[in-house]
PDB file of C-alpha atoms in Angstrom:
ATOM      1  CA  MET A   1      22.311  -7.582  20.953  1.00  0.00           C
ATOM      2  CA  GLU A   2      19.548  -5.883  19.284  1.00  0.00           C
ATOM      3  CA  ILE A   3      20.895  -6.233  15.772  1.00  0.00           C
ATOM      4  CA  LYS A   4      20.668  -9.885  16.596  1.00  0.00           C
ATOM      5  CA  VAL A   5      17.218 -10.227  18.170  1.00  0.00           C
ATOM      6  CA  LEU A   6      16.035  -7.780  15.197  1.00  0.00           C
ATOM      7  CA  HIS A   7      17.357  -9.370  12.662  1.00  0.00           C
ATOM      8  CA  GLN A   8      15.683 -12.972  13.971  1.00  0.00           C
ATOM      9  CA  ILE A   9      12.129 -10.994  13.995  1.00  0.00           C
ATOM     10  CA  MET A  10      13.055  -9.800  10.388  1.00  0.00           C
ATOM     11  CA  ASP A  11      13.987 -13.746   9.351  1.00  0.00           C
ATOM     12  CA  TRP A  12      10.382 -15.011  11.169  1.00  0.00           C
ATOM     13  CA  ASN A  13       8.702 -12.204   9.631  1.00  0.00           C
ATOM     14  CA  GLU A  14       9.567 -13.777   5.568  1.00  0.00           C
ATOM     15  CA  ASP A  15       8.907 -16.286   5.765  1.00  0.00           C
ATOM     16  CA  VAL A  16       5.451 -16.037   7.048  1.00  0.00           C
ATOM     17  CA  SER A  17       5.779 -13.398   3.937  1.00  0.00           C
ATOM     18  CA  GLU A  18       6.105 -16.154   1.766  1.00  0.00           C
ATOM     19  CA  ASP A  19       3.779 -18.148   2.999  1.00  0.00           C
ATOM     20  CA  VAL A  20       1.210 -15.651   2.935  1.00  0.00           C
ATOM     21  CA  LYS A  21       2.650 -15.134  -1.060  1.00  0.00           C
ATOM     22  CA  GLN A  22       1.775 -18.844  -1.539  1.00  0.00           C
ATOM     23  CA  THR A  23      -1.088 -19.421  -0.155  1.00  0.00           C
ATOM     24  CA  LEU A  24      -2.608 -15.868  -1.865  1.00  0.00           C
ATOM     25  CA  ALA A  25      -1.334 -17.431  -5.718  1.00  0.00           C
ATOM     26  CA  ALA A  26      -2.349 -20.603  -4.872  1.00  0.00           C
ATOM     27  CA  ARG A  27      -5.846 -19.155  -4.767  1.00  0.00           C
ATOM     28  CA  HIS A  28      -5.241 -16.625  -7.280  1.00  0.00           C
ATOM     29  CA  ILE A  29      -5.295 -13.551  -5.817  1.00  0.00           C
ATOM     30  CA  CYS A  30      -3.366 -10.345  -5.983  1.00  0.00           C
ATOM     31  CA  MET A  31      -2.401  -8.309  -2.230  1.00  0.00           C
ATOM     32  CA  ILE A  32      -1.426  -4.994  -2.387  1.00  0.00           C
ATOM     33  CA  ASN A  33       0.571  -2.887   0.104  1.00  0.00           C
ATOM     34  CA  VAL A  34      -0.761   0.770  -0.040  1.00  0.00           C
ATOM     35  CA  MET A  35       1.949   2.670   2.465  1.00  0.00           C
ATOM     36  CA  GLY A  36       2.247   6.268   3.350  1.00  0.00           C
ATOM     37  CA  SER A  37       1.527   8.703   6.719  1.00  0.00           C
ATOM     38  CA  PRO A  38      -1.637   9.282   8.152  1.00  0.00           C
ATOM     39  CA  GLY A  39      -3.222  11.659   5.899  1.00  0.00           C
ATOM     40  CA  ALA A  40      -1.107  10.940   2.731  1.00  0.00           C
ATOM     41  CA  GLY A  41      -5.652   9.750   1.222  1.00  0.00           C
ATOM     42  CA  LYS A  42      -4.297   5.620   1.550  1.00  0.00           C
ATOM     43  CA  THR A  43      -8.404   5.339   2.848  1.00  0.00           C
ATOM     44  CA  SER A  44      -9.384   7.938  -0.350  1.00  0.00           C
ATOM     45  CA  LEU A  45      -7.151   5.928  -2.342  1.00  0.00           C
ATOM     46  CA  ILE A  46      -7.420   2.656  -1.474  1.00  0.00           C
ATOM     47  CA  THR A  47     -12.181   3.720  -2.314  1.00  0.00           C
ATOM     48  CA  SER A  48     -11.199   5.358  -5.901  1.00  0.00           C
ATOM     49  CA  LEU A  49      -9.314   2.477  -6.893  1.00  0.00           C
ATOM     50  CA  ILE A  50     -12.507   0.496  -5.546  1.00  0.00           C
ATOM     51  CA  ASP A  51     -14.700   2.587  -8.030  1.00  0.00           C
ATOM     52  CA  ASN A  52     -12.550   2.279 -10.832  1.00  0.00           C
ATOM     53  CA  MET A  53     -12.404  -1.634 -10.469  1.00  0.00           C
ATOM     54  CA  LYS A  54     -14.747  -2.808  -9.274  1.00  0.00           C
ATOM     55  CA  ASP A  55     -16.605  -4.336 -12.438  1.00  0.00           C
ATOM     56  CA  GLN A  56     -13.565  -6.067 -13.511  1.00  0.00           C
ATOM     57  CA  PHE A  57     -12.219  -7.080 -10.306  1.00  0.00           C
ATOM     58  CA  ARG A  58     -13.808  -8.823  -6.719  1.00  0.00           C
ATOM     59  CA  ILE A  59     -12.453  -6.546  -4.048  1.00  0.00           C
ATOM     60  CA  GLY A  60     -11.545  -7.582  -0.583  1.00  0.00           C
ATOM     61  CA  VAL A  61      -9.520  -4.890   2.323  1.00  0.00           C
ATOM     62  CA  ILE A  62      -7.649  -5.074   4.915  1.00  0.00           C
ATOM     63  CA  GLU A  63      -7.429  -1.985   7.111  1.00  0.00           C
ATOM     64  CA  GLY A  64      -4.554  -1.354   9.365  1.00  0.00           C
ATOM     65  CA  ASP A  65      -5.053   1.089  12.505  1.00  0.00           C
ATOM     66  CA  ILE A  66      -3.125   1.497  16.029  1.00  0.00           C
ATOM     67  CA  ALA A  67      -7.182   1.808  16.663  1.00  0.00           C
ATOM     68  CA  GLY A  68     -10.333   2.786  15.964  1.00  0.00           C
ATOM     69  CA  GLN A  69     -12.347   1.249  12.386  1.00  0.00           C
ATOM     70  CA  VAL A  70     -13.061   5.217  10.746  1.00  0.00           C
ATOM     71  CA  ASP A  71     -11.714   3.822   7.509  1.00  0.00           C
ATOM     72  CA  ALA A  72     -12.560   0.230   8.098  1.00  0.00           C
ATOM     73  CA  ASP A  73     -16.288   1.334   9.026  1.00  0.00           C
ATOM     74  CA  ARG A  74     -15.912   4.088   5.111  1.00  0.00           C
ATOM     75  CA  ILE A  75     -14.863   1.020   3.088  1.00  0.00           C
ATOM     76  CA  ALA A  76     -17.741  -1.649   3.749  1.00  0.00           C
ATOM     77  CA  ALA A  77     -20.329   1.017   3.637  1.00  0.00           C
ATOM     78  CA  LEU A  78     -19.125   0.610  -0.168  1.00  0.00           C
ATOM     79  CA  ASN A  79     -20.286  -3.356   0.171  1.00  0.00           C
ATOM     80  CA  ILE A  80     -17.014  -4.512   0.051  1.00  0.00           C
ATOM     81  CA  PRO A  81     -15.154  -7.169   2.124  1.00  0.00           C
ATOM     82  CA  THR A  82     -13.734  -5.404   5.003  1.00  0.00           C
ATOM     83  CA  VAL A  83     -11.975  -6.142   8.013  1.00  0.00           C
ATOM     84  CA  GLN A  84     -10.117  -4.381  10.565  1.00  0.00           C
ATOM     85  CA  LEU A  85      -7.010  -5.082  12.056  1.00  0.00           C
ATOM     86  CA  ASN A  86      -5.327  -3.143  14.997  1.00  0.00           C
ATOM     87  CA  THR A  87      -1.941  -2.887  16.228  1.00  0.00           C
ATOM     88  CA  ASP A  88      -2.490  -1.601  19.653  1.00  0.00           C
ATOM     89  CA  GLY A  89       0.413   0.586  19.529  1.00  0.00           C
ATOM     90  CA  ALA A  90       2.872  -1.515  16.624  1.00  0.00           C
ATOM     91  CA  CYS A  91       3.392   1.197  13.600  1.00  0.00           C
ATOM     92  CA  HIS A  92       3.109  -1.553  10.979  1.00  0.00           C
ATOM     93  CA  ILE A  93       1.736  -4.487  10.330  1.00  0.00           C
ATOM     94  CA  GLU A  94       3.460  -7.832  10.060  1.00  0.00           C
ATOM     95  CA  ALA A  95       3.376 -11.050   7.774  1.00  0.00           C
ATOM     96  CA  MET A  96       1.797 -13.318  10.922  1.00  0.00           C
ATOM     97  CA  SER A  97      -1.393 -10.881  11.470  1.00  0.00           C
ATOM     98  CA  ILE A  98      -2.040 -10.975   7.827  1.00  0.00           C
ATOM     99  CA  GLN A  99      -1.961 -14.707   8.062  1.00  0.00           C
ATOM    100  CA  HIS A 100      -4.176 -14.634  11.186  1.00  0.00           C
ATOM    101  CA  ILE A 101      -6.407 -12.314   9.590  1.00  0.00           C
ATOM    102  CA  LEU A 102      -6.630 -13.958   5.922  1.00  0.00           C
ATOM    103  CA  PRO A 103      -9.546 -16.713   6.980  1.00  0.00           C
ATOM    104  CA  HIS A 104     -12.032 -13.974   8.155  1.00  0.00           C
ATOM    105  CA  LEU A 105     -12.487 -12.712   4.705  1.00  0.00           C
ATOM    106  CA  PRO A 106     -14.173 -14.294   1.618  1.00  0.00           C
ATOM    107  CA  LEU A 107     -11.132 -15.578  -0.635  1.00  0.00           C
ATOM    108  CA  GLU A 108     -13.056 -17.622  -2.769  1.00  0.00           C
ATOM    109  CA  ASP A 109     -15.144 -14.655  -3.615  1.00  0.00           C
ATOM    110  CA  LEU A 110     -11.903 -12.555  -4.067  1.00  0.00           C
ATOM    111  CA  ASP A 111      -9.218 -11.254  -7.011  1.00  0.00           C
ATOM    112  CA  VAL A 112      -7.476  -8.465  -5.263  1.00  0.00           C
ATOM    113  CA  ILE A 113      -7.070  -7.585  -1.255  1.00  0.00           C
ATOM    114  CA  PHE A 114      -5.726  -4.161  -0.690  1.00  0.00           C
ATOM    115  CA  VAL A 115      -3.772  -3.798   2.501  1.00  0.00           C
ATOM    116  CA  GLU A 116      -3.900  -0.011   4.251  1.00  0.00           C
ATOM    117  CA  ASN A 117      -0.830   0.129   6.369  1.00  0.00           C
ATOM    118  CA  ILE A 118      -0.534   1.911   8.982  1.00  0.00           C
ATOM    119  CA  GLY A 119       0.679   5.567   8.680  1.00  0.00           C
ATOM    120  CA  ASN A 120       4.172   6.517   8.591  1.00  0.00           C
ATOM    121  CA  LEU A 121       6.976   6.050   6.870  1.00  0.00           C
ATOM    122  CA  VAL A 122       9.675   3.704   8.079  1.00  0.00           C
ATOM    123  CA  CYS A 123       8.175   0.721   9.905  1.00  0.00           C
ATOM    124  CA  PRO A 124       5.827  -0.976   7.130  1.00  0.00           C
ATOM    125  CA  ALA A 125       8.660  -0.852   4.333  1.00  0.00           C
ATOM    126  CA  GLU A 126      11.026  -2.891   6.308  1.00  0.00           C
ATOM    127  CA  PHE A 127       7.889  -5.847   6.903  1.00  0.00           C
ATOM    128  CA  HIS A 128       6.880  -8.006   4.334  1.00  0.00           C
ATOM    129  CA  ILE A 129       2.953  -9.110   4.551  1.00  0.00           C
ATOM    130  CA  GLY A 130       3.176 -11.256   1.702  1.00  0.00           C
ATOM    131  CA  GLU A 131       2.098  -8.856  -1.188  1.00  0.00           C
ATOM    132  CA  SER A 132       1.987  -9.357  -4.589  1.00  0.00           C
ATOM    133  CA  LEU A 133       2.599  -5.128  -5.093  1.00  0.00           C
ATOM    134  CA  ARG A 134       3.864  -2.509  -2.799  1.00  0.00           C
ATOM    135  CA  ILE A 135       2.261   0.790  -3.840  1.00  0.00           C
ATOM    136  CA  THR A 136       3.460   4.325  -1.214  1.00  0.00           C
ATOM    137  CA  ILE A 137       2.225   7.636  -1.502  1.00  0.00           C
ATOM    138  CA  LEU A 138       3.415  10.897  -0.858  1.00  0.00           C
ATOM    139  CA  SER A 139       0.818  14.105  -0.552  1.00  0.00           C
ATOM    140  CA  ILE A 140       1.723  17.290  -2.130  1.00  0.00           C
ATOM    141  CA  PRO A 141       1.412  18.418   1.669  1.00  0.00           C
ATOM    142  CA  GLU A 142       3.502  16.538   3.705  1.00  0.00           C
ATOM    143  CA  GLY A 143       6.986  18.916   1.625  1.00  0.00           C
ATOM    144  CA  ASP A 144       8.881  16.894  -0.940  1.00  0.00           C
ATOM    145  CA  ASP A 145      12.019  15.358   0.806  1.00  0.00           C
ATOM    146  CA  LYS A 146      10.531  13.315   2.262  1.00  0.00           C
ATOM    147  CA  VAL A 147      12.284  10.745  -0.519  1.00  0.00           C
ATOM    148  CA  GLU A 148      15.478  12.012   1.491  1.00  0.00           C
ATOM    149  CA  LYS A 149      15.436  11.769   4.457  1.00  0.00           C
ATOM    150  CA  TYR A 150      13.331   7.670   4.304  1.00  0.00           C
ATOM    151  CA  PRO A 151      14.490   6.188   0.966  1.00  0.00           C
ATOM    152  CA  LEU A 152      13.881   2.387   2.062  1.00  0.00           C
ATOM    153  CA  MET A 153      10.168   3.282   1.747  1.00  0.00           C
ATOM    154  CA  PHE A 154      10.565   4.850  -1.931  1.00  0.00           C
ATOM    155  CA  THR A 155      13.181   2.432  -2.829  1.00  0.00           C
ATOM    156  CA  ASP A 156      11.194  -1.124  -2.139  1.00  0.00           C
ATOM    157  CA  THR A 157       7.684   0.033  -3.733  1.00  0.00           C
ATOM    158  CA  ASP A 158       6.602  -0.879  -7.308  1.00  0.00           C
ATOM    159  CA  CYS A 159       5.496   3.241  -8.006  1.00  0.00           C
ATOM    160  CA  LEU A 160       5.277   6.269  -6.005  1.00  0.00           C
ATOM    161  CA  VAL A 161       2.003   7.831  -6.094  1.00  0.00           C
ATOM    162  CA  LEU A 162       2.469  11.062  -6.235  1.00  0.00           C
ATOM    163  CA  ASN A 163      -0.901  12.461  -4.200  1.00  0.00           C
ATOM    164  CA  LYS A 164      -3.180  15.508  -3.546  1.00  0.00           C
ATOM    165  CA  TYR A 165      -1.320  16.514  -6.847  1.00  0.00           C
ATOM    166  CA  ASP A 166      -4.864  19.142  -6.762  1.00  0.00           C
ATOM    167  CA  MET A 167      -3.337  20.934  -4.794  1.00  0.00           C
ATOM    168  CA  LEU A 168       0.668  21.854  -5.911  1.00  0.00           C
ATOM    169  CA  PRO A 169      -0.441  25.715  -6.347  1.00  0.00           C
ATOM    170  CA  PHE A 170      -0.875  25.908  -2.548  1.00  0.00           C
ATOM    171  CA  PHE A 171       2.198  24.778  -1.460  1.00  0.00           C
ATOM    172  CA  ASP A 172       6.125  25.187  -1.407  1.00  0.00           C
ATOM    173  CA  PHE A 173       6.803  21.899  -3.085  1.00  0.00           C
ATOM    174  CA  ASP A 174       9.781  21.163  -5.606  1.00  0.00           C
ATOM    175  CA  GLU A 175       8.037  18.505  -8.191  1.00  0.00           C
ATOM    176  CA  MET A 176      10.959  17.938  -9.678  1.00  0.00           C
ATOM    177  CA  ARG A 177      13.093  17.420  -6.499  1.00  0.00           C
ATOM    178  CA  VAL A 178      10.727  14.745  -6.445  1.00  0.00           C
ATOM    179  CA  CYS A 179      10.829  12.566  -9.341  1.00  0.00           C
ATOM    180  CA  ALA A 180      15.109  13.513  -9.472  1.00  0.00           C
ATOM    181  CA  ASN A 181      14.866  12.002  -6.444  1.00  0.00           C
ATOM    182  CA  TYR A 182      12.621   9.048  -7.022  1.00  0.00           C
ATOM    183  CA  GLU A 183      14.430   8.420 -10.206  1.00  0.00           C
ATOM    184  CA  THR A 184      17.888   7.379  -8.230  1.00  0.00           C
ATOM    185  CA  VAL A 185      16.587   5.288  -5.872  1.00  0.00           C
ATOM    186  CA  ASN A 186      14.170   3.434  -7.692  1.00  0.00           C
ATOM    187  CA  PRO A 187      14.331   4.168 -11.346  1.00  0.00           C
ATOM    188  CA  ASP A 188      12.225   1.790 -12.509  1.00  0.00           C
ATOM    189  CA  ALA A 189       9.362   2.371 -10.492  1.00  0.00           C
ATOM    190  CA  PRO A 190       6.763   4.458 -12.027  1.00  0.00           C
ATOM    191  CA  LEU A 191       5.659   7.605 -10.719  1.00  0.00           C
ATOM    192  CA  PHE A 192       1.517   8.338 -10.630  1.00  0.00           C
ATOM    193  CA  LYS A 193       0.680  11.722 -10.406  1.00  0.00           C
ATOM    194  CA  VAL A 194      -3.399  11.472  -8.932  1.00  0.00           C
ATOM    195  CA  SER A 195      -5.977  13.810  -7.103  1.00  0.00           C
ATOM    196  CA  ASN A 196      -8.799  11.884  -5.275  1.00  0.00           C
ATOM    197  CA  ARG A 197     -10.930  14.940  -5.620  1.00  0.00           C
ATOM    198  CA  THR A 198     -11.002  15.465  -9.147  1.00  0.00           C
ATOM    199  CA  LYS A 199      -9.706  11.517 -10.100  1.00  0.00           C
ATOM    200  CA  ASP A 200      -6.800  12.759 -12.395  1.00  0.00           C
ATOM    201  CA  GLY A 201      -4.599  10.525 -12.756  1.00  0.00           C
ATOM    202  CA  ILE A 202      -6.865   6.843 -11.494  1.00  0.00           C
ATOM    203  CA  GLU A 203      -7.310   5.371 -14.543  1.00  0.00           C
ATOM    204  CA  ALA A 204      -3.658   4.997 -15.401  1.00  0.00           C
ATOM    205  CA  LEU A 205      -2.828   4.239 -12.102  1.00  0.00           C
ATOM    206  CA  ALA A 206      -5.829   1.621 -12.256  1.00  0.00           C
ATOM    207  CA  ARG A 207      -4.351   0.498 -15.420  1.00  0.00           C
ATOM    208  CA  PHE A 208      -1.418  -0.288 -14.005  1.00  0.00           C
ATOM    209  CA  LEU A 209      -2.412  -2.006 -11.421  1.00  0.00           C
ATOM    210  CA  THR A 210      -4.227  -4.288 -13.814  1.00  0.00           C
ATOM    211  CA  GLY A 211      -2.031  -5.521 -15.705  1.00  0.00           C
ATOM    212  CA  HIS A 212      -0.387  -6.766 -12.305  1.00  0.00           C
ATOM    213  CA  ILE A 213      -3.885  -7.816 -10.600  1.00  0.00           C
ATOM    214  CA  LYS A 214      -4.683 -10.024 -14.536  1.00  0.00           C
ATOM    215  CA  ARG A 215      -1.255 -12.133 -13.670  1.00  0.00           C
ATOM    216  CA  ALA A 216      -1.196 -12.524 -10.722  1.00  0.00           C
ATOM    217  CA  VAL A 217      -5.280 -13.947 -10.978  1.00  0.00           C
ATOM    218  CA  GLN A 218      -4.296 -16.036 -14.027  1.00  0.00           C
TER     219      GLN A 218
END
């Protein structure tokens, strides 16, 4: 019975996800789903990308959290249209929530929407939200075994950001292990080594995203 119910929920979410995708496509908006563990650096990465891309694209942000609005306040301080989405305990954002929240953004004035998903490596991977692109973040302090432990998160993504790369010398982190495992589960998706503190790797990631965004907004 539980398997049947879960399957029905997933089908329903996929239907709404397609509706959201069509709504955004009609407005030539690219929505980017940013996923990763708590503390992986999702908000910091989004702010770095905003700083890099704000002169080229009109950007909005949906901040997903179980509770609070700390990250949303941080983004809004950059004069970026921002909406806080609290899930009140749910471990992921669903497409229906995105559908309900989109009217609260100035869609006519946006090219890109970054969605910061709830922090974990399980549930967000299972629920598409109408996004054009998925980014998965793995930070150096999290450890080098995560691709093996949570394969779906790293399989169903358009790129992997190896974040806090400047901290590599301070942790027992086997970079080659991560690269090899990622190549196995997602051989066609690129990997970017990024530090939001030093800004190393941000330009390369922004160029990759820019290509996808331009195709979406045409």
